[in-house]
mmCIF file of C-alpha atoms and ligand atoms in Angstrom:
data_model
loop_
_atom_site.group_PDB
_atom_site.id
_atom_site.type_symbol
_atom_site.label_atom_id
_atom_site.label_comp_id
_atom_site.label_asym_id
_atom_site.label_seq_id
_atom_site.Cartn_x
_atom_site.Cartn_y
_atom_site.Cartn_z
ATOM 1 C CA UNK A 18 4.410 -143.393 77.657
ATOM 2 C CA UNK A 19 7.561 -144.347 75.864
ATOM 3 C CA UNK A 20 10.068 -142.538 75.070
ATOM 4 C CA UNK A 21 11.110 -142.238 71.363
ATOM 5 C CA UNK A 22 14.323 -142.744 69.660
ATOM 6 C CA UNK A 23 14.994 -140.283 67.006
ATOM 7 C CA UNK A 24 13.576 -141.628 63.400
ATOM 8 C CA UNK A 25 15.813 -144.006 61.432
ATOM 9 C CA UNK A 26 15.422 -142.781 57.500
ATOM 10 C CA UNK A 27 15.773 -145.843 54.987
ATOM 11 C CA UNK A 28 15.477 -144.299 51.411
ATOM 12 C CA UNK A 29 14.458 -147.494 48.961
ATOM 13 C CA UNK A 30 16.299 -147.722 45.900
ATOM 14 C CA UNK A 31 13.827 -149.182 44.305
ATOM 15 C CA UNK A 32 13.031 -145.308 43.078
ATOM 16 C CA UNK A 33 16.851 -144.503 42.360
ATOM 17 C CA UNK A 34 18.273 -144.343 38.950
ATOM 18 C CA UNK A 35 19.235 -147.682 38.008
ATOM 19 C CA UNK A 36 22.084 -146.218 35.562
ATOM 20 C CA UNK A 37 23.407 -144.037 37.997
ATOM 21 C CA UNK A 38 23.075 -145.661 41.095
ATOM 22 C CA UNK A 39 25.993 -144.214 42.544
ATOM 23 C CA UNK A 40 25.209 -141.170 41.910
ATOM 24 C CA UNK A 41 21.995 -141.629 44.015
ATOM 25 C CA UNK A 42 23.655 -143.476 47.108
ATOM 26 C CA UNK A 43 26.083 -140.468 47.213
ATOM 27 C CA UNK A 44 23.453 -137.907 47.292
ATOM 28 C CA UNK A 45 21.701 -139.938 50.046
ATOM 29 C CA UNK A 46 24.824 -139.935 51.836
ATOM 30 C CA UNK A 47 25.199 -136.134 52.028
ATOM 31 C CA UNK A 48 21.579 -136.123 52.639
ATOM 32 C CA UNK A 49 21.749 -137.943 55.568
ATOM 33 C CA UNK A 50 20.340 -140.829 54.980
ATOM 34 C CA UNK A 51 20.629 -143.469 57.848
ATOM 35 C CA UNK A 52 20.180 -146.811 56.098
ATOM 36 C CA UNK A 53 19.939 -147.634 52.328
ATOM 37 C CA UNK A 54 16.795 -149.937 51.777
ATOM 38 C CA UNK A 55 17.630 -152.493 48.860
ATOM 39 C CA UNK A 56 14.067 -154.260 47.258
ATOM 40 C CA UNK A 57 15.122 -157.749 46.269
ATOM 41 C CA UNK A 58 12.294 -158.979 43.942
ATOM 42 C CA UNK A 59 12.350 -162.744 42.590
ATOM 43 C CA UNK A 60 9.045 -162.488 40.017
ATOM 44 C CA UNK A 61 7.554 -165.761 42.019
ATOM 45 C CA UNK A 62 7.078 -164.370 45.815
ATOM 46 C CA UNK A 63 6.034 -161.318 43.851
ATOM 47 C CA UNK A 64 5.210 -160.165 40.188
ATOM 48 C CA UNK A 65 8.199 -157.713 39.735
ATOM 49 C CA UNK A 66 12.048 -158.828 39.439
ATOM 50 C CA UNK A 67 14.690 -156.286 40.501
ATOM 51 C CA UNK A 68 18.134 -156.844 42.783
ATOM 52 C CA UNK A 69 20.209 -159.525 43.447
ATOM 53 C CA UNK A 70 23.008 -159.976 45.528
ATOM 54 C CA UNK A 71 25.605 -158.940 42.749
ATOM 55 C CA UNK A 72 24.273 -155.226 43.082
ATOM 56 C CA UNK A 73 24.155 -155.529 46.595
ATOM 57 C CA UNK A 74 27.895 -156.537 46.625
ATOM 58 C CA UNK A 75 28.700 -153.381 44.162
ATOM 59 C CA UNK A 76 27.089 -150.987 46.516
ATOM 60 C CA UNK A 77 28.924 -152.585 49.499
ATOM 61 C CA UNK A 78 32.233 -151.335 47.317
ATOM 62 C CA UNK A 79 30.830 -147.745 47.603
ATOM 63 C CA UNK A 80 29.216 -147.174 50.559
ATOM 64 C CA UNK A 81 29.399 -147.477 54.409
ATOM 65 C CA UNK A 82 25.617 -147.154 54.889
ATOM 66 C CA UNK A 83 23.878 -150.099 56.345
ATOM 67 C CA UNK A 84 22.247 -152.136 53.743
ATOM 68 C CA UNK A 85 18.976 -153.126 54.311
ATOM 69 C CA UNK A 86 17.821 -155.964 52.053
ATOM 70 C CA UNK A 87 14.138 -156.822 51.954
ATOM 71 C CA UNK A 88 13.750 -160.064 50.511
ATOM 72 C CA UNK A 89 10.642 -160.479 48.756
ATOM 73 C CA UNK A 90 11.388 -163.819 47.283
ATOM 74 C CA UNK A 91 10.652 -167.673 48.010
ATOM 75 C CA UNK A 92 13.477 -170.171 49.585
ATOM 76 C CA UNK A 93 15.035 -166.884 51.441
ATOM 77 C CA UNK A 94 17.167 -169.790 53.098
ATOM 78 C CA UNK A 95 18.990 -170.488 49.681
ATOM 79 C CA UNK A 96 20.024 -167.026 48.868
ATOM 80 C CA UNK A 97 20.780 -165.444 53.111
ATOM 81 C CA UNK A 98 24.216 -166.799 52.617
ATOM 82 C CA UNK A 99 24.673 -164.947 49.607
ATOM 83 C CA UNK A 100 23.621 -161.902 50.610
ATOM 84 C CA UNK A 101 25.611 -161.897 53.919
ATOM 85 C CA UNK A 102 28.546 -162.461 51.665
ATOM 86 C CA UNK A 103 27.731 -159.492 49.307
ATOM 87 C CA UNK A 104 27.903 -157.382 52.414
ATOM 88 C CA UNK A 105 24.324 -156.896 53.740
ATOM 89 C CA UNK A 106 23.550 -155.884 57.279
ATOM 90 C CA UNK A 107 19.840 -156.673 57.664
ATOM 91 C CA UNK A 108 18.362 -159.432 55.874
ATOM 92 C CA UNK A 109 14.361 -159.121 56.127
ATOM 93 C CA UNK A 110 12.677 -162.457 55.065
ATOM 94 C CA UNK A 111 8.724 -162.397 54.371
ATOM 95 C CA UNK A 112 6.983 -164.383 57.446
ATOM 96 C CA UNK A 113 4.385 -165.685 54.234
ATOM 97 C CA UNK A 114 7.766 -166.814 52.384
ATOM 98 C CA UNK A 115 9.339 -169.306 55.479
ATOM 99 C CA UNK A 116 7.350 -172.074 57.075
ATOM 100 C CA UNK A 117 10.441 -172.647 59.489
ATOM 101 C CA UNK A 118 10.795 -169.276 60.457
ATOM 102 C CA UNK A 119 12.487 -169.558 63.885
ATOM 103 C CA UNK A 120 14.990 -171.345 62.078
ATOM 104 C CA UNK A 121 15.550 -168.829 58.946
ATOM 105 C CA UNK A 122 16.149 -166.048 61.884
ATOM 106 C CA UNK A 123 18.838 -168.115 63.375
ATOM 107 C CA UNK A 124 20.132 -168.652 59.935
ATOM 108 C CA UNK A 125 20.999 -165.182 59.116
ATOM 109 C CA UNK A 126 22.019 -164.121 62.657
ATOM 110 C CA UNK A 127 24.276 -167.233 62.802
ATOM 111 C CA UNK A 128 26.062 -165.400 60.216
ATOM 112 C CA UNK A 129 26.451 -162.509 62.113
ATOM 113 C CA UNK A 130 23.605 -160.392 60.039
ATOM 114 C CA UNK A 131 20.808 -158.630 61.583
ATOM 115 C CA UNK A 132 17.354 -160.473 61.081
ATOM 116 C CA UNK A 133 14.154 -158.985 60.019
ATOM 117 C CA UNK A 134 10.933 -160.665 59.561
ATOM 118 C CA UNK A 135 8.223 -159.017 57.553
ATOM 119 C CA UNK A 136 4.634 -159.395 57.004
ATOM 120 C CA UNK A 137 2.208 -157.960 54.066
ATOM 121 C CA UNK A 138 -0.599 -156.120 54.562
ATOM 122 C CA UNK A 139 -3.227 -158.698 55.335
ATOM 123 C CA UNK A 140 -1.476 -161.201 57.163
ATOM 124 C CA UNK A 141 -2.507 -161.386 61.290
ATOM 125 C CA UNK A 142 0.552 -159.537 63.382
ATOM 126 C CA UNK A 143 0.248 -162.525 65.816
ATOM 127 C CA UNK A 144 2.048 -164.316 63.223
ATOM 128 C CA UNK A 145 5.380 -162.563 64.103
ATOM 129 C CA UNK A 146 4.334 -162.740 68.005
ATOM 130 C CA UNK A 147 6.638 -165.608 69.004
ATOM 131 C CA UNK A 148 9.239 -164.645 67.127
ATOM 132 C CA UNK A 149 9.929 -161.248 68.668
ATOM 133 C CA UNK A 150 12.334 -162.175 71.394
ATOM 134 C CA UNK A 151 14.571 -163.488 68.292
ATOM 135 C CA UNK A 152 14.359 -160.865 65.687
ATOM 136 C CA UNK A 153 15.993 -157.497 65.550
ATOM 137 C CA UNK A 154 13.020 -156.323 63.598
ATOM 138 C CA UNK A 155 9.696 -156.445 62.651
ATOM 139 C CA UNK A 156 9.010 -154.815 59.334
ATOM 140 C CA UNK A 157 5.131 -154.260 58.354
ATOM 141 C CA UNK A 158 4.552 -153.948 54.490
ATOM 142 C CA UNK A 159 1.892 -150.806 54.104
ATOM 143 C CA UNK A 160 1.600 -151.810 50.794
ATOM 144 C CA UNK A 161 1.188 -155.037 49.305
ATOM 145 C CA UNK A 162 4.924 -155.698 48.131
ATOM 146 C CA UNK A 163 6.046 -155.752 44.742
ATOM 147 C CA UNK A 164 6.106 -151.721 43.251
ATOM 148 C CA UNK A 165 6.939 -148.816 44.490
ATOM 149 C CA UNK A 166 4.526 -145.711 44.407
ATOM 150 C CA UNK A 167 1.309 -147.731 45.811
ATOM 151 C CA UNK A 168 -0.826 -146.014 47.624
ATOM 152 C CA UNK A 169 -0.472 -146.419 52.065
ATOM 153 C CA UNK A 170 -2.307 -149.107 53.636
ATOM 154 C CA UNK A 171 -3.562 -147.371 57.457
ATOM 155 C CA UNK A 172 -4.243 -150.455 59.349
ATOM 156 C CA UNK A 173 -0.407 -149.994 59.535
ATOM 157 C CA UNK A 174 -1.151 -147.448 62.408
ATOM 158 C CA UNK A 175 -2.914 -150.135 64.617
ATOM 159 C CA UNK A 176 -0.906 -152.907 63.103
ATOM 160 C CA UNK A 177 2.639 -151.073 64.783
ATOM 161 C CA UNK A 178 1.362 -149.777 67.812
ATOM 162 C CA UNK A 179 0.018 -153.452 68.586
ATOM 163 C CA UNK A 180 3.608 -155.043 67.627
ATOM 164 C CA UNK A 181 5.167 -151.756 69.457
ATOM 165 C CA UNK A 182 2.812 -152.495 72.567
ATOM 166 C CA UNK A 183 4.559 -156.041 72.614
ATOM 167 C CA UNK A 184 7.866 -155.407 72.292
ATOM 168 C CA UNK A 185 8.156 -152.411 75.191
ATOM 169 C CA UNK A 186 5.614 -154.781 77.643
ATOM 170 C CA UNK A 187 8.562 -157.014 77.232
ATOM 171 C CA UNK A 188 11.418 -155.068 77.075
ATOM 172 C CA UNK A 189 12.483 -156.817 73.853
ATOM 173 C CA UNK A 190 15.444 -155.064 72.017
ATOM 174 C CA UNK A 191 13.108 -155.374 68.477
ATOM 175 C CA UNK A 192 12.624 -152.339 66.163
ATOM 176 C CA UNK A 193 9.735 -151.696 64.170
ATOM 177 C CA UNK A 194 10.395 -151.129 60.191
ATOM 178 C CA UNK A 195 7.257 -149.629 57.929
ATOM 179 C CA UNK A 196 7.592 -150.071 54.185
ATOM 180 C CA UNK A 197 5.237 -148.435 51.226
ATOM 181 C CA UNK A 198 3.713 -145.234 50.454
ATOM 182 C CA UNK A 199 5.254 -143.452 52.830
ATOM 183 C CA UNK A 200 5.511 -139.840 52.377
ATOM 184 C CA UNK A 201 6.083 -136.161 53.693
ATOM 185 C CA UNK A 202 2.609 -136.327 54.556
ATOM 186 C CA UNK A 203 1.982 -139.527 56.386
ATOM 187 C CA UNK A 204 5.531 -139.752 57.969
ATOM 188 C CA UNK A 205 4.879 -138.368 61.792
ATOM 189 C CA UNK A 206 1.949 -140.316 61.890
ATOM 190 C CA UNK A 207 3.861 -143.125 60.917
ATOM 191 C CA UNK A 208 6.243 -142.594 63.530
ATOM 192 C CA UNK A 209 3.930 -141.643 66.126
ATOM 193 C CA UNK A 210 2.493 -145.475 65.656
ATOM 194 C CA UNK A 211 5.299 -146.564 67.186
ATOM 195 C CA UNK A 212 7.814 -147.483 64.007
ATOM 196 C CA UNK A 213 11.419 -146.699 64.797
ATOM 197 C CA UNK A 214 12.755 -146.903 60.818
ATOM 198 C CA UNK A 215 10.753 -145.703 57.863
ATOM 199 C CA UNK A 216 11.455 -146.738 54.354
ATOM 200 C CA UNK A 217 10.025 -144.005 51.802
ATOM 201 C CA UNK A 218 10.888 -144.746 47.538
ATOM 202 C CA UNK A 219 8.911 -142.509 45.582
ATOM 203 C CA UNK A 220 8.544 -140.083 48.560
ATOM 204 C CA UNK A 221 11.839 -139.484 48.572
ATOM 205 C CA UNK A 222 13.172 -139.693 44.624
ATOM 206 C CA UNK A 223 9.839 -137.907 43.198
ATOM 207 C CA UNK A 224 10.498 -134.753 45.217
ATOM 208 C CA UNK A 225 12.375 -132.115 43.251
ATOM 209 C CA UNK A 226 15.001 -131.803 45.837
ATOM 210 C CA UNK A 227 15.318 -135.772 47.196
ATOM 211 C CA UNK A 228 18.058 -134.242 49.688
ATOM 212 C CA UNK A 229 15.896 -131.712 51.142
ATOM 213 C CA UNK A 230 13.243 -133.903 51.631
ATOM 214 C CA UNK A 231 14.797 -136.179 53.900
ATOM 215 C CA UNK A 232 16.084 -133.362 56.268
ATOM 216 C CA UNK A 233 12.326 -132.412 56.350
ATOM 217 C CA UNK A 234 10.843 -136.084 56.773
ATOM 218 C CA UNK A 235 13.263 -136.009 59.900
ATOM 219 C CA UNK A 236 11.757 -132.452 61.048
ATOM 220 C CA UNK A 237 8.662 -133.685 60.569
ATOM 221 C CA UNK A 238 9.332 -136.833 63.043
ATOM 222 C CA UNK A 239 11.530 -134.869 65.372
ATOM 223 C CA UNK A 240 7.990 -133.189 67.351
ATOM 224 C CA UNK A 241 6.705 -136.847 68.252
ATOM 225 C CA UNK A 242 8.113 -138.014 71.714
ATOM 226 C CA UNK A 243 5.740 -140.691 72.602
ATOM 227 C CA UNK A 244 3.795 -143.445 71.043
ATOM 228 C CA UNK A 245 0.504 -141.924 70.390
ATOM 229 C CA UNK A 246 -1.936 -144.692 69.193
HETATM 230 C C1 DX5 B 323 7.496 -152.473 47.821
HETATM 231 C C2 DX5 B 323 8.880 -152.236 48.383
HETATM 232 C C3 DX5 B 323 9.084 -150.878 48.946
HETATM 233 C C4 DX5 B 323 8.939 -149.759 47.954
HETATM 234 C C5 DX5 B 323 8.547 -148.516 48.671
HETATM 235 O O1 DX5 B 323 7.406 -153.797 47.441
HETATM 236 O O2 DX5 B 323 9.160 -153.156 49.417
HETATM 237 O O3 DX5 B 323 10.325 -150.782 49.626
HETATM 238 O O4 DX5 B 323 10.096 -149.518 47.230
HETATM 239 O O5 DX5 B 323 8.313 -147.554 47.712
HETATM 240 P P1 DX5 B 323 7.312 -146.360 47.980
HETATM 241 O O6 DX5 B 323 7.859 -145.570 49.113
HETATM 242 O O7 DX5 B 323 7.333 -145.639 46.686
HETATM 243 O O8 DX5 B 323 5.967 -146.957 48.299
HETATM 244 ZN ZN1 ZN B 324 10.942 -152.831 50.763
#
């Protein structure tokens, strides 16, 4: 049995308000929100285009919130230094994206940036097995990346608590990231799987009260002490 830290909440601006985006950030502020998860789309890796490091160094202006940048693009390597630069504090490459993966990790942490690696929904989580003791976190897509509002993906259960199973047997310092369709509903379970930081979109920015909803996404996580699965 392992004892949990409490839930890291990641709202994904993909579901913000474009034309008032600091509107948004600020209201996720005062909501609590621990990390700001920015969706960096290229229109090659995947079919949608969205942020680049330009917005990513506007928000940096604004906010003290750790930014979170998923890159779902191809080349990661040619863009990591320009998205340290624009202020980012995880940089989360796509394990299907980087056939020298070792090396992209040491890339961004040589620049003094946390380093994510993340896999979609069907690719094997041995691929990220050697690569544990070097990243500061795994994240597992529960949706195959690219929107927002998709529908959750539940091998992610068995696909955390395996990674999470790893990590502790080790005593790697490693967390556990889960990404897509992610909602009120789902969240604890989530949790309970073993993920330490949950990114939730249209979970968050479709309820009528976004703010509200992330004090009860942490309520909802706050009864699960253990791993269950
Ligand atoms: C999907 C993105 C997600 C997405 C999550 O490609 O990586 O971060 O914004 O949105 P929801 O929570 O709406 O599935
Ligand atoms: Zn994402």
């Amino acid at each position: 049995m392992q004892k949990r830290n409490p839930v890291i909440i990641a709202p994904s601006l993909l579901s913000a308000n474009f034309a008032r985006l600091e509107e948004d950030v600020r209201m996720l502020e005062k909501a609590g929100a621990d990390w700001l998860h920015i969706d960096v789309m290229d229109g090659h890796f995947v079919p949608n285009i969205t942020i680049g490091p330009l917005v990513v160094a506007a928000l940096r202006k604004i906010t003290k919130l750790p930014l979170d940048c998923h890159l779902m693009i191809t080349e990661p390597d040619r863009y990591i230094p320009d998205f340290v630069k624009a202020g980012a504090n995880i940089i989360t490459v796509h394990v299907e994206a980087c056939p020298h993966l070792h090396r992209t990790v040491q890339h961004i942490k040589s620049l003094g940036v946390k380093a994510g690696v993340t896999l979609n929904p069907a690719t094997p989580v041995s691929s990220v097995k050697e690569i544990l003791p070097d990243a500061d976190m795994i994240l597992l897509m529960s949706v195959n990346p690219g929107f927002g509002g998709q529908e959750f993906i539940p091998s992610l259960y068995r696909r955390a608590a395996t990674i999470s199973q790893w990590i502790h047997s080790q005593g790697l310092n490693c967390l556990i990231e889960a990404d897509g369709g992610i909602k009120l509903d789902n969240i604890a379970d989530v949790y309970a799987s073993g993920v330490d930081a949950i990114v939730s979109g249209s979970g968050i920015f479709s309820a009528s009260d976004p703010g509200s909803m992330i004090a009860s996404m942490r309520k909802a996580c706050s009864n699960v002490d253990t791993v269950s699965v």
